[in-house]
Each structure stands twice: as C-alpha cells, then as structure tokens.
XYZ file of C-alpha atoms in Angstrom:
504
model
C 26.150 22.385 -30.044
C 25.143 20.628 -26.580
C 21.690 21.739 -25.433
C 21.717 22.435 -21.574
C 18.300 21.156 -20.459
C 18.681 22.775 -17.052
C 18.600 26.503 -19.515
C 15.318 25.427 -21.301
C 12.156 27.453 -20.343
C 9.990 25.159 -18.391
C 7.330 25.142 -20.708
C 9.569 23.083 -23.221
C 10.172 21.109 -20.584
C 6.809 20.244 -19.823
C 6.355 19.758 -23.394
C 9.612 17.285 -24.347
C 8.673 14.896 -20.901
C 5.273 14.998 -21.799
C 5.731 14.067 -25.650
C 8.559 11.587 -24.545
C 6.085 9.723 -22.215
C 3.697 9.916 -25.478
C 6.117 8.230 -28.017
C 7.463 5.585 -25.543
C 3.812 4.615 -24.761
C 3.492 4.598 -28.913
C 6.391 2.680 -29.487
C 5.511 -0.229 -26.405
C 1.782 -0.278 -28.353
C 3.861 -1.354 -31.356
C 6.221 -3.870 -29.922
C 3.127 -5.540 -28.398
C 0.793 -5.747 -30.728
C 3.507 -6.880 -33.493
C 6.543 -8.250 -32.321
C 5.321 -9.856 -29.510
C 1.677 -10.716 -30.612
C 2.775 -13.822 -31.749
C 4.307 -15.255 -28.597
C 1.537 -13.434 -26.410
C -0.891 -15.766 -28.534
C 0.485 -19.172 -28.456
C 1.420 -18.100 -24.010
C -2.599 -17.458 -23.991
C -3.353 -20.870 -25.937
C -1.280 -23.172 -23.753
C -3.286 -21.121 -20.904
C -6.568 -22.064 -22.670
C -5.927 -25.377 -23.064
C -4.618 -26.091 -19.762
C -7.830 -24.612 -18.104
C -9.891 -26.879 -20.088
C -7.640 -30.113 -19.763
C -8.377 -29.106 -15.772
C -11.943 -28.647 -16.470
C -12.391 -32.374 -17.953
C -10.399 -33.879 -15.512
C -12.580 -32.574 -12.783
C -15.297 -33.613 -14.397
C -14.211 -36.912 -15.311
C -16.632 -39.469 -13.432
C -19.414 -36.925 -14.885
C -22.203 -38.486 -16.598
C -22.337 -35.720 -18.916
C -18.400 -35.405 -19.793
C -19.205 -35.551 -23.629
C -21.358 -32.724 -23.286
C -18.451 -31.036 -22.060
C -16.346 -32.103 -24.308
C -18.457 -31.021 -27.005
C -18.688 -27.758 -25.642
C -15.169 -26.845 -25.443
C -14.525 -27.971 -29.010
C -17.479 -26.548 -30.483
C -15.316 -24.445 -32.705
C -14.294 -26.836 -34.693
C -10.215 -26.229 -34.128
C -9.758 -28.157 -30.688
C -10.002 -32.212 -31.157
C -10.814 -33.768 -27.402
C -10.619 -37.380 -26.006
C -10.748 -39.118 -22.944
C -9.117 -43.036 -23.384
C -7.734 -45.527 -20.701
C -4.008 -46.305 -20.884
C -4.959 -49.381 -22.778
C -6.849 -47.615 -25.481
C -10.653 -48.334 -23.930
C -13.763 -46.515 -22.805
C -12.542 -43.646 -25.760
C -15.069 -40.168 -25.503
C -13.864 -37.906 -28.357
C -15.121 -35.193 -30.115
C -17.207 -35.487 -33.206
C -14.994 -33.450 -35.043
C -12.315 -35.932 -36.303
C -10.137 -33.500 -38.300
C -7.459 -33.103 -36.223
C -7.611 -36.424 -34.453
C -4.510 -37.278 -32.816
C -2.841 -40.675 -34.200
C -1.953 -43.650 -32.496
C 1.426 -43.491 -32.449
C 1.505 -39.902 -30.955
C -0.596 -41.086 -28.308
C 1.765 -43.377 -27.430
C 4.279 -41.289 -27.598
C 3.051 -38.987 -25.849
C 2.015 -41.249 -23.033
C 5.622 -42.603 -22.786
C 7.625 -39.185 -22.731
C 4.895 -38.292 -19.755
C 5.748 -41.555 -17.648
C 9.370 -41.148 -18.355
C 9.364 -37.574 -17.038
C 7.455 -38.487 -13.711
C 5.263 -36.216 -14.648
C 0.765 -36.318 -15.185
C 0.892 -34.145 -18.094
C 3.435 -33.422 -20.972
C 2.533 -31.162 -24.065
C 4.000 -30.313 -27.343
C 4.090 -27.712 -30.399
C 4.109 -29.303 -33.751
C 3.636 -28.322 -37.562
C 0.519 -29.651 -39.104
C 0.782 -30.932 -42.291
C -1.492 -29.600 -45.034
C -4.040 -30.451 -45.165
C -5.289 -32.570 -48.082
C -8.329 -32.871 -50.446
C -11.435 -34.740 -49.240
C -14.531 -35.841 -51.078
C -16.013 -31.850 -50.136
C -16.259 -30.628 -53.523
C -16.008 -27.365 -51.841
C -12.761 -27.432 -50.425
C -10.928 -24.506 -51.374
C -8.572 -24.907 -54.242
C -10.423 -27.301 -56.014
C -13.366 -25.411 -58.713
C -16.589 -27.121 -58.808
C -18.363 -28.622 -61.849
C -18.925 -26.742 -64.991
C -22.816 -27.508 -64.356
C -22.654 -26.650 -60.738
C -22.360 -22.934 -60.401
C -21.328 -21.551 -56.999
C -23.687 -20.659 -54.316
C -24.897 -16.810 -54.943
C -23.838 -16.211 -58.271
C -25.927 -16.133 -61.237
C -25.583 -17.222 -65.005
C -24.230 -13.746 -66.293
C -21.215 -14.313 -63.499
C -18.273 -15.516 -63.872
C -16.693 -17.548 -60.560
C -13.670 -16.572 -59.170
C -11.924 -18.931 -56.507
C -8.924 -16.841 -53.986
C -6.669 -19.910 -53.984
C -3.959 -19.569 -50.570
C -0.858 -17.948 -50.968
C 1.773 -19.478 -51.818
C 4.043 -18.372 -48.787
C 0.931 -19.226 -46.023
C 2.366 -20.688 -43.109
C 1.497 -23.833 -42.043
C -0.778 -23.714 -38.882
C 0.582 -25.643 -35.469
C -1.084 -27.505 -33.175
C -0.990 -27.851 -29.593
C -0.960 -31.007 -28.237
C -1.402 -31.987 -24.873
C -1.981 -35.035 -22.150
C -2.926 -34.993 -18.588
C -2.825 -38.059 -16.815
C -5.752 -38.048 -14.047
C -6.934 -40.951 -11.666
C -10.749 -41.616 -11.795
C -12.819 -42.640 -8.904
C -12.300 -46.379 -9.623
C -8.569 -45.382 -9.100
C -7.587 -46.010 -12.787
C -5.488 -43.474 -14.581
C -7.046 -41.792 -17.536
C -5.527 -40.274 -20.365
C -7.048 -36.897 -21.657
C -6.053 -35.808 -24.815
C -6.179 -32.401 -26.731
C -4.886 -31.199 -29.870
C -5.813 -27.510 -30.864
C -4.696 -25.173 -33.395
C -2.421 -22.424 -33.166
C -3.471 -20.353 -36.313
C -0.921 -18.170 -38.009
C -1.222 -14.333 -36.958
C 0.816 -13.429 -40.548
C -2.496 -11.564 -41.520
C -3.940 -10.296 -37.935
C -0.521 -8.663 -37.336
C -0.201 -7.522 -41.102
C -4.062 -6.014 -40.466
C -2.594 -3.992 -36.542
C 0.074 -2.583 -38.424
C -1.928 -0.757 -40.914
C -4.466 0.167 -38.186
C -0.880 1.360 -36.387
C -0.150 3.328 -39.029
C -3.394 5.303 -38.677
C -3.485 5.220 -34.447
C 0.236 6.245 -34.478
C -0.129 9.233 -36.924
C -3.661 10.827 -34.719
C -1.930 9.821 -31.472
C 1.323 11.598 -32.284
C -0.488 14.693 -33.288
C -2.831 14.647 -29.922
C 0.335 14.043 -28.222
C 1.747 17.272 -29.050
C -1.699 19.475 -28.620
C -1.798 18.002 -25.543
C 1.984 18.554 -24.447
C 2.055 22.022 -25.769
C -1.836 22.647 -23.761
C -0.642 21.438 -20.172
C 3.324 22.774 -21.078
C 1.641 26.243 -21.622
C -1.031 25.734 -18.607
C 1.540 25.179 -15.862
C 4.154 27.542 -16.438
C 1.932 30.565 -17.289
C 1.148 30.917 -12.893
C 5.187 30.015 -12.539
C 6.002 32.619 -15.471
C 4.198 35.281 -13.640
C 4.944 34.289 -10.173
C 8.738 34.540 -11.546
C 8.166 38.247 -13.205
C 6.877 39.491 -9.268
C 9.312 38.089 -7.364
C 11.977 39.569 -9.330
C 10.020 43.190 -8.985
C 10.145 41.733 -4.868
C 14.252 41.457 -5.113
C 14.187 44.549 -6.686
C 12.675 46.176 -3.444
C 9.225 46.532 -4.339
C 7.564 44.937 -1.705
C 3.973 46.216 -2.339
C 3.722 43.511 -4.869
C 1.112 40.918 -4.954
C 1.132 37.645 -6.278
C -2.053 35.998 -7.897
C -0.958 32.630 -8.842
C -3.728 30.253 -10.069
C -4.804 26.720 -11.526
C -2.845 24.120 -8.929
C -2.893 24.018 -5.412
C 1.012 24.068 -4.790
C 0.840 27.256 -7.064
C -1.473 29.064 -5.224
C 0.237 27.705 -1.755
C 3.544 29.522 -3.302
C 1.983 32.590 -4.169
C 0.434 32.458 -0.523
C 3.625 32.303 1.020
C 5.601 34.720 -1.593
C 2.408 37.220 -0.806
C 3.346 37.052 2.834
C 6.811 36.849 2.505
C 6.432 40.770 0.696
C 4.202 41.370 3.289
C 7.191 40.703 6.396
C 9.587 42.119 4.238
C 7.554 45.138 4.109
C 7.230 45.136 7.840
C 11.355 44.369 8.216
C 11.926 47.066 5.999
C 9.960 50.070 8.132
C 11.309 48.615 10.990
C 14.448 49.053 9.728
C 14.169 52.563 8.590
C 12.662 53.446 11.852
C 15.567 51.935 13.904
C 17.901 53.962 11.836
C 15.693 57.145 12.838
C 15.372 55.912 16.500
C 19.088 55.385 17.052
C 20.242 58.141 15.052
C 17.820 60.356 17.448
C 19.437 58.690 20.080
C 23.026 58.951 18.916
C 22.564 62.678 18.148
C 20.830 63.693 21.030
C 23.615 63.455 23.573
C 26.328 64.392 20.867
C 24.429 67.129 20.783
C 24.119 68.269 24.325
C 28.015 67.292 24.721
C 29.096 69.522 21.887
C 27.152 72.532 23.111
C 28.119 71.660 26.596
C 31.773 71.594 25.569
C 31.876 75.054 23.668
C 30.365 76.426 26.258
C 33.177 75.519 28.707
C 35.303 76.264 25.549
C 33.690 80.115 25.612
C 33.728 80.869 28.898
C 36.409 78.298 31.138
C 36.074 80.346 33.961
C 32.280 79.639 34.462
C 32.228 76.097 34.619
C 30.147 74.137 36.919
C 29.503 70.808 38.264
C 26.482 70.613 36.272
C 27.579 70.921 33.454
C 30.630 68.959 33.468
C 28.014 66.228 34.908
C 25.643 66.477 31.859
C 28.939 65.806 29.829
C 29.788 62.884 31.635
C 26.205 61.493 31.449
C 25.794 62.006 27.920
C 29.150 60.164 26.800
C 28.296 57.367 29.502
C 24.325 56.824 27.758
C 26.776 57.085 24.078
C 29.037 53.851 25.237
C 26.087 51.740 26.986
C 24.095 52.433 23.502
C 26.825 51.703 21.684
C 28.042 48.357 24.267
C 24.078 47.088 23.986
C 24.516 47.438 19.799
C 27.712 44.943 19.834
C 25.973 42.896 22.579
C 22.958 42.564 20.463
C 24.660 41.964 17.324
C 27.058 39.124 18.877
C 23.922 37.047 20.039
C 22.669 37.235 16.731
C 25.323 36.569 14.914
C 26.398 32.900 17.481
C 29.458 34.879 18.593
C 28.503 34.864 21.687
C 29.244 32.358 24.104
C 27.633 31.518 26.998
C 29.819 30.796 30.990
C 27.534 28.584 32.345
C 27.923 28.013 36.331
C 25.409 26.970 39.275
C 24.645 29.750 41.485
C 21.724 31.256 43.584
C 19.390 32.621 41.036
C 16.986 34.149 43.818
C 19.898 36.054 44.981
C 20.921 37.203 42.120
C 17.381 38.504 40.929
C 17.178 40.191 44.931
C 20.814 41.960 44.272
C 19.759 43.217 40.670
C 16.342 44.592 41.825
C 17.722 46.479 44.942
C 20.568 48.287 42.781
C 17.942 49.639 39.957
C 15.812 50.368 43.147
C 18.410 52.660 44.497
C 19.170 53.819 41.378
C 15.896 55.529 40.845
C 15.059 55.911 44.379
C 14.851 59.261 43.535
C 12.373 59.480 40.806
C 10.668 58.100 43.435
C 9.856 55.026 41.597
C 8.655 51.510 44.278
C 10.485 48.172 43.355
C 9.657 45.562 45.312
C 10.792 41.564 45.059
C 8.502 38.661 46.110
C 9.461 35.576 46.557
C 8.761 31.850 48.382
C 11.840 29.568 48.424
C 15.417 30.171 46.830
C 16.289 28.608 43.824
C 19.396 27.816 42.376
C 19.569 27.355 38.238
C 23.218 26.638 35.561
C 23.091 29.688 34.159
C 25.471 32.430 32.778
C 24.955 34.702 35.396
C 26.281 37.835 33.667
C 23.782 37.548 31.055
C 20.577 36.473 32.579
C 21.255 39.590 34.924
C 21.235 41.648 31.728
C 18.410 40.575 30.620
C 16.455 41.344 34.045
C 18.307 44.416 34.447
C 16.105 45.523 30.754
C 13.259 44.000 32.038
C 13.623 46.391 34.930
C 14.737 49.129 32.861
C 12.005 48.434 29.958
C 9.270 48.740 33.168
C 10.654 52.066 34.553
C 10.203 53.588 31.455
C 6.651 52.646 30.554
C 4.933 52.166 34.262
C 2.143 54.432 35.167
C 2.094 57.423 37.308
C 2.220 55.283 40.312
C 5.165 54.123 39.737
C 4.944 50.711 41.093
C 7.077 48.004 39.611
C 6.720 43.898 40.679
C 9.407 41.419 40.287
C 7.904 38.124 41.169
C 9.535 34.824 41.302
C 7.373 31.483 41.015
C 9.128 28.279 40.874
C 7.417 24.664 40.484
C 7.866 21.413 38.544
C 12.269 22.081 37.856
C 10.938 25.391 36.135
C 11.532 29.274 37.837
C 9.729 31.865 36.007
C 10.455 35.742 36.941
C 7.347 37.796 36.071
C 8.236 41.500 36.082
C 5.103 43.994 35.705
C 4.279 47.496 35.728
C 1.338 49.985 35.580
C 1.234 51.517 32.397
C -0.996 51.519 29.560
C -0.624 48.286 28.612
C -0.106 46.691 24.624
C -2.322 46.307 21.946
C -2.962 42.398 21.293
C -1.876 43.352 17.613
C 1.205 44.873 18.633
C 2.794 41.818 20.895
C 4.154 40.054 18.406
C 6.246 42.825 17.438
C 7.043 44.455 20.707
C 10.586 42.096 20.927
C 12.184 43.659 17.479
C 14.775 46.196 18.294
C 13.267 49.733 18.489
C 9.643 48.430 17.839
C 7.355 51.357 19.501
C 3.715 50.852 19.816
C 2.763 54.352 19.551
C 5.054 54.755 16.778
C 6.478 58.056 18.335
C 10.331 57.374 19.691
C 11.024 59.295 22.481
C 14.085 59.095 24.572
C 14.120 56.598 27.267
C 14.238 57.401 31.236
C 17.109 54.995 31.146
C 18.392 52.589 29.214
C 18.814 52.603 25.291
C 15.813 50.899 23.619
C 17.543 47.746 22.840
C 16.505 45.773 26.129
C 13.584 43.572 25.023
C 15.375 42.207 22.028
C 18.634 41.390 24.286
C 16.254 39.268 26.876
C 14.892 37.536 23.729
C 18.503 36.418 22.371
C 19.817 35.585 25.978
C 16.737 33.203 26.974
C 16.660 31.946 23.608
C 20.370 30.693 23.974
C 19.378 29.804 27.331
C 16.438 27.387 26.018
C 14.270 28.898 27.983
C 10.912 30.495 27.048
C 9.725 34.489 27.492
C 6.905 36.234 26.649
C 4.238 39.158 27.789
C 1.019 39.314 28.832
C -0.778 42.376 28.621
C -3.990 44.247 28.711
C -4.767 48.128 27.940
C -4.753 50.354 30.388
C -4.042 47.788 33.302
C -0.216 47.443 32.847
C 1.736 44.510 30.984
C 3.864 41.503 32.863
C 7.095 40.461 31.017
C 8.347 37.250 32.211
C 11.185 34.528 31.319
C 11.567 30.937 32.452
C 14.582 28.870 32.993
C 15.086 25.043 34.145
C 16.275 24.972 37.932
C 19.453 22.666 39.177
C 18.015 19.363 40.061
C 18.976 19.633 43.531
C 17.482 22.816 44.224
C-alpha cells in the first residue's frame, strides 16, 4: 500500500525529516571516517610535505637550515636533504633509515627536468624492512641470559610478532628544485612515510559502532521532542479554527512557543474578531432593510384597502402616499442592484470629459429645490471651473448621497456646504453638515452598508441608507480617494477627490 505523505499528521512529519537528516548525517560520518579516511590521509600528507619542502626552500641560504631540517623530521618517519645537482654541499637528516638512494635521486631529478617542471613527487611501496644489529628489533627474541626490560625471573616473555597480512607502509617521495642566492639550483629531497590506516580505521569502526547506536537513539528522542513541540500550537490552532468555520466566532486562539505561531494566532484572533463584526452587521442590515422594505409595503397595503373599502372616498393624498411609497420601494431596491454590481466588477464605468463644476452646481440646486420646503439651506462655493474624465452618471450619484446622507443627519439649522477646492491636477468636493458629528471609533465603520452609529435604524428623510457605501465603490473604481472628518457635536465633512483633465 502507497503511503501519501501529504495525509501524514505533521508531527510524523516533523519526526521522519528530522530522523532522515539524523541518519544521512550518520551515514556521511561513516563514509568519512572509513571509506575515505584513507585517501583523506595520504591528500593531507602530500599537503604536509609540500608545506615543508616550501619551508626549506625559503630558508635555503639560512645558516641554520639543518636546524630546520632537524626539526621537521624529528619524528623519525620523514628523511630530509638538501644536495647540489652534482651531488655536493649534502645537509640530511640524522636519521638515515629511509634515506633515499642514488639512483632514485637521479631519477627523480631527470623525470623533473624532463617535465619542465621544479618539483616532481612520487608514491612508492617500501620494502620491509630488514634485521639490523638492534637486538631489539621486533621479531627477533633476545638472549636466553638477557631477559626483557620490565619483566622479572618468575615471567615468562612473550614477543607480538606482525601479522602476517600487515601492509607494507609507502613512502612519499618528493623533489623541489629551488635556485639559491648564488643562482645555483638546489635539489631538496624528502621521503616520508605514509603508514597504513588498516588498524586506525579497524579502531573508528568499532568506536562507530558505539557513536552510531547512542546517536540513532538521541536522534529519535530528539525527532519525536521537537515533532511533538511544533505541532501541539498548530494542533490546537487547527481544532479553533474549525469551531471558527463552524460559526463560532467568539473563539480565541492562544498559540504559543514560535513567533510565526503566535503571529498566526494573532491574525486568526482578529480575523474572528472582523468576522464577528461582519456578521452583526449583517444581521442588522437584514433588520434595517427589512424595516425599510416593510414599512412602505405596509402603508401601501393599508392605503390600498382602504380605497378598496370605501372607492368613493378617495383622495389625492392618499393616492400620493401610494405613489411615494412604491417610488422609495424601486429606488431601495435600484440602489441594492447598483451596490451589488460595483461589488461584484459588473459594473462598468462611461468615462467622458465634461465640466465637473457644473455638474456638482446642477446636482446641488435640484436636491436644493427638492427640499426647499423642509426648509433646509444648500449652498455651493466655488473658485474656478474644473473639468475632470469621469463617468458623469456615477460620480453624480455619489454626490447626490453625499447630499442626501447630509440632509438626513444635519442639525436643526439645517445648513448644508458643498465646497469645491481644486489645486495641484486634484479637485476635492467637501460636503458638510451640522449635526452631531461621529465618534472617532465609529469612522472606520461608518462606509459599510447600513452601519448606524447610534445603533437605532430609523427611516431616512430621503434616500435609502445605502448612499455612503455607493460613493465608496464609485470613487474607488474611479481611483480616487474619500473619506470624513468629523468631530462631536460640531458636524462631520464628507469629501471625495478625483484627478482633473490636464488642460483644465
């Protein structure tokens, strides 16, 4: 059966990358320190001896040269000498034992010149190496009547002869050819050992063994400790957001331990918090319009039976209330499609150049007259016309419920300002009223369809309720800005800006 990773829990997630990460470190720890060892060694001898071949030949017209030379083979494995082409003026090491001959010198030398090259170097078996007149030399048991160093009569001696499948150690042998002060080419020679790793490597592996086994069972505490430490905050972020789809929106999320964590839970915490807020706005602007929408059904119905009941009463009045009523039903019910075409991009805009100050004039003087009876005082100031590209249907909408939004909410005075200021290739119309002004927490709020401050709908002088939100979606397609400023008790000022024609 195929295991979907994309279905595991993310814990075991956590876990498997974590543990993978573990054994592939585990298993590069073994190729390196066994498989490769080897080669790592003899790359970090060659790099050895170069350094000191580079060392002597810098120091070459020293004085003190054999002191250096003695220094660098002080381990007894590294034979060093310094000779002329011709086989004069030889410094050496004192320790002869793995003295290069003659005729690899010269052979040496040759392969160097032949190659154009100042150095040349070379990897060869050494052969074993053979008895000398140590009696100590390992292999060979002392006299009968010489017992070994540290052991005493009662003792028997025991000698660990070599195995028998040892390999035979290499040697590294290498010639740089360097020019003295005098201008005469030098010849420095070294030959060092490359010892065989059979028993270092056979030593890593056992200690493998042991770091493998403790690091493999770390590797899993420590998967299943972080697997279990993130996904607890995502495991209980996950069990309130589905309690948030389900509607609950009082929920609160506490996630903890990581930064993005907490920065999700954050924004999940004020997402519930909006959604809250969308969803009373919601139910009140199904209460508001359904007041709305049953208000003048209701006055139409009772208006109608009554001419029903008694046909031979009817007055102008009452047939007027009828046609008022059904006239406030289809501009409520025009303003919903209007609304719910800008949001939804079906709207399209007719963009022309006209006379914008006109326009704005025309619109104010017709709401004027309109409630030139209520004995409300419009008034239009001005400085210049300006002409913007525009649809001019629309943006007369939305100052038509700018208009209508300051009739209904301006103070007893009854004194409404439309003001138009243009500068810089920017008109802004500032429309502002008398009343009681908004609450700086309620602003934000105050372009959502229905929002009231006072929470308490009551029916509009004119208009339907839906005015503010249709200026927002007109100047919005527009690309133009809007906004309110407002202070308690001293009246608010809605305003919109556009971008004039250039040659305005």
């Amino acid at each position: 059966m195929k295991l979907n990773i994309d279905k595991l829990r993310l814990k075991w997630k956590v876990f498997a990358f974590i543990f993978g990460f573990c054994t592939l470190l585990i298993m590069i720890l073994w190729l390196f320190q066994t498989v490769f060892l080897d080669s790592f060694y003899r790359v970090v001898k060659i790099l050895e001896v170069k350094k000191n071949v580079n060392i002597i030949a810098n120091n070459i017209d020293n004085k003190n040269v054999s002191d250096l030379i003695a220094s660098i083979s002080g381990d007894g494995e590294t034979y060093i000498e310094i000779s002329s082409l011709e086989g004069t003026n030889v410094v050496s090491s004192s320790n002869t034992k793995y003295k290069i001959s003659l005729q690899d010198k010269i052979t040496m030398i040759s392969k160097a010149k032949d190659s154009n090259n100042d150095f040349y170097q070379e990897i060869i078996d050494s052969p074993p190496e053979k008895p000398t007149g140590n009696k100590n030399f390992i292999g060979e048991l002392p006299p009968i009547n010489m017992p070994p160093q540290g052991l005493t009569e009662n003792k028997n001696f025991v000698q660990e002869l070599p195995p028998a499948n040892m390999k035979p150690a290499q040697s590294l042998m290498y010639l740089k050819l360097v020019k003295n002060s005098s201008g005469k080419t030098i010849a420095v020679f070294i030959n060092a050992v490359v010892s065989p790793l059979d028993a270092t490597v056979k030593t890593l592996r056992y200690q493998l063994y042991l770091v493998t086994g403790i690091m493999l069972i770390l590797s899993v505490l420590l998967a299943l400790i972080i697997a279990k430490r993130i996904s607890r905050p995502i495991e209980e972020i996950n069990k309130s957001a589905k309690q948030l789809a389900s509607g609950n929106y009082d929920i609160h999320f506490n996630g903890k331990g990581f930064l993005e964590i907490s920065e999700l839970s954050n924004t999940l915490n004020t997402a519930a918090v909006e959604l809250n807020k969308a969803e009373a706005l919601r139910r009140e602007l199904l209460a508001n319009i359904s007041h709305d929408l049953r208000t003048p059904l209701s006055l139409i119905y009772s208006y109608a039976e009554m001419i029903h009941d008694f046909p031979d009463e009817i007055t102008p009045d009452q047939t007027q209330v009828i046609m008022d009523e059904t006239q406030r039903l289809k501009t409520l019910v025009n303003d919903v499609l209007d609304i719910s075409k800008l949001e939804s991009g079906m709207q399209r805009l007719s963009l022309s150049k006209y006379n914008f100050t006109y326009s704005v004039k025309t619109t104010t003087e017709r709401i004027a007259e309109l409630v030139k009876k209520n004995v409300y005082s419009i008034s239009f100031v001005h400085d210049k016309e300006v002409f913007i590209c525009a649809d001019e249907t629309k943006i007369t909408q939305a100052l038509y419920n700018l208009l209508i939004n300051a009739i209904n909410y301006t103070g007893e005075d009854k004194i409404i300002t439309v003001r138009q200021i243009a500068s810089n290739g920017i008109v802004k119309i500032e429309v502002t009223d008398t009343g009681d002004g908004i609450t700086p927490e309620n602003l934000p709020y105050i372009w959502d369809r229905y929002y009231k401050v006072d929470k308490k709908h009551k029916r509009a002088i004119i208009g339907t309720g839906l005015g503010l939100s249709i200026v927002k979606k007109v100047i919005e397609l527009h690309g133009g800005n809007y906004g309110v400023e407002s202070q308690v008790g001293s009246g608010s000022t809605f305003w919109f800006e556009l971008k004039t024609d250039k040659l305005s």
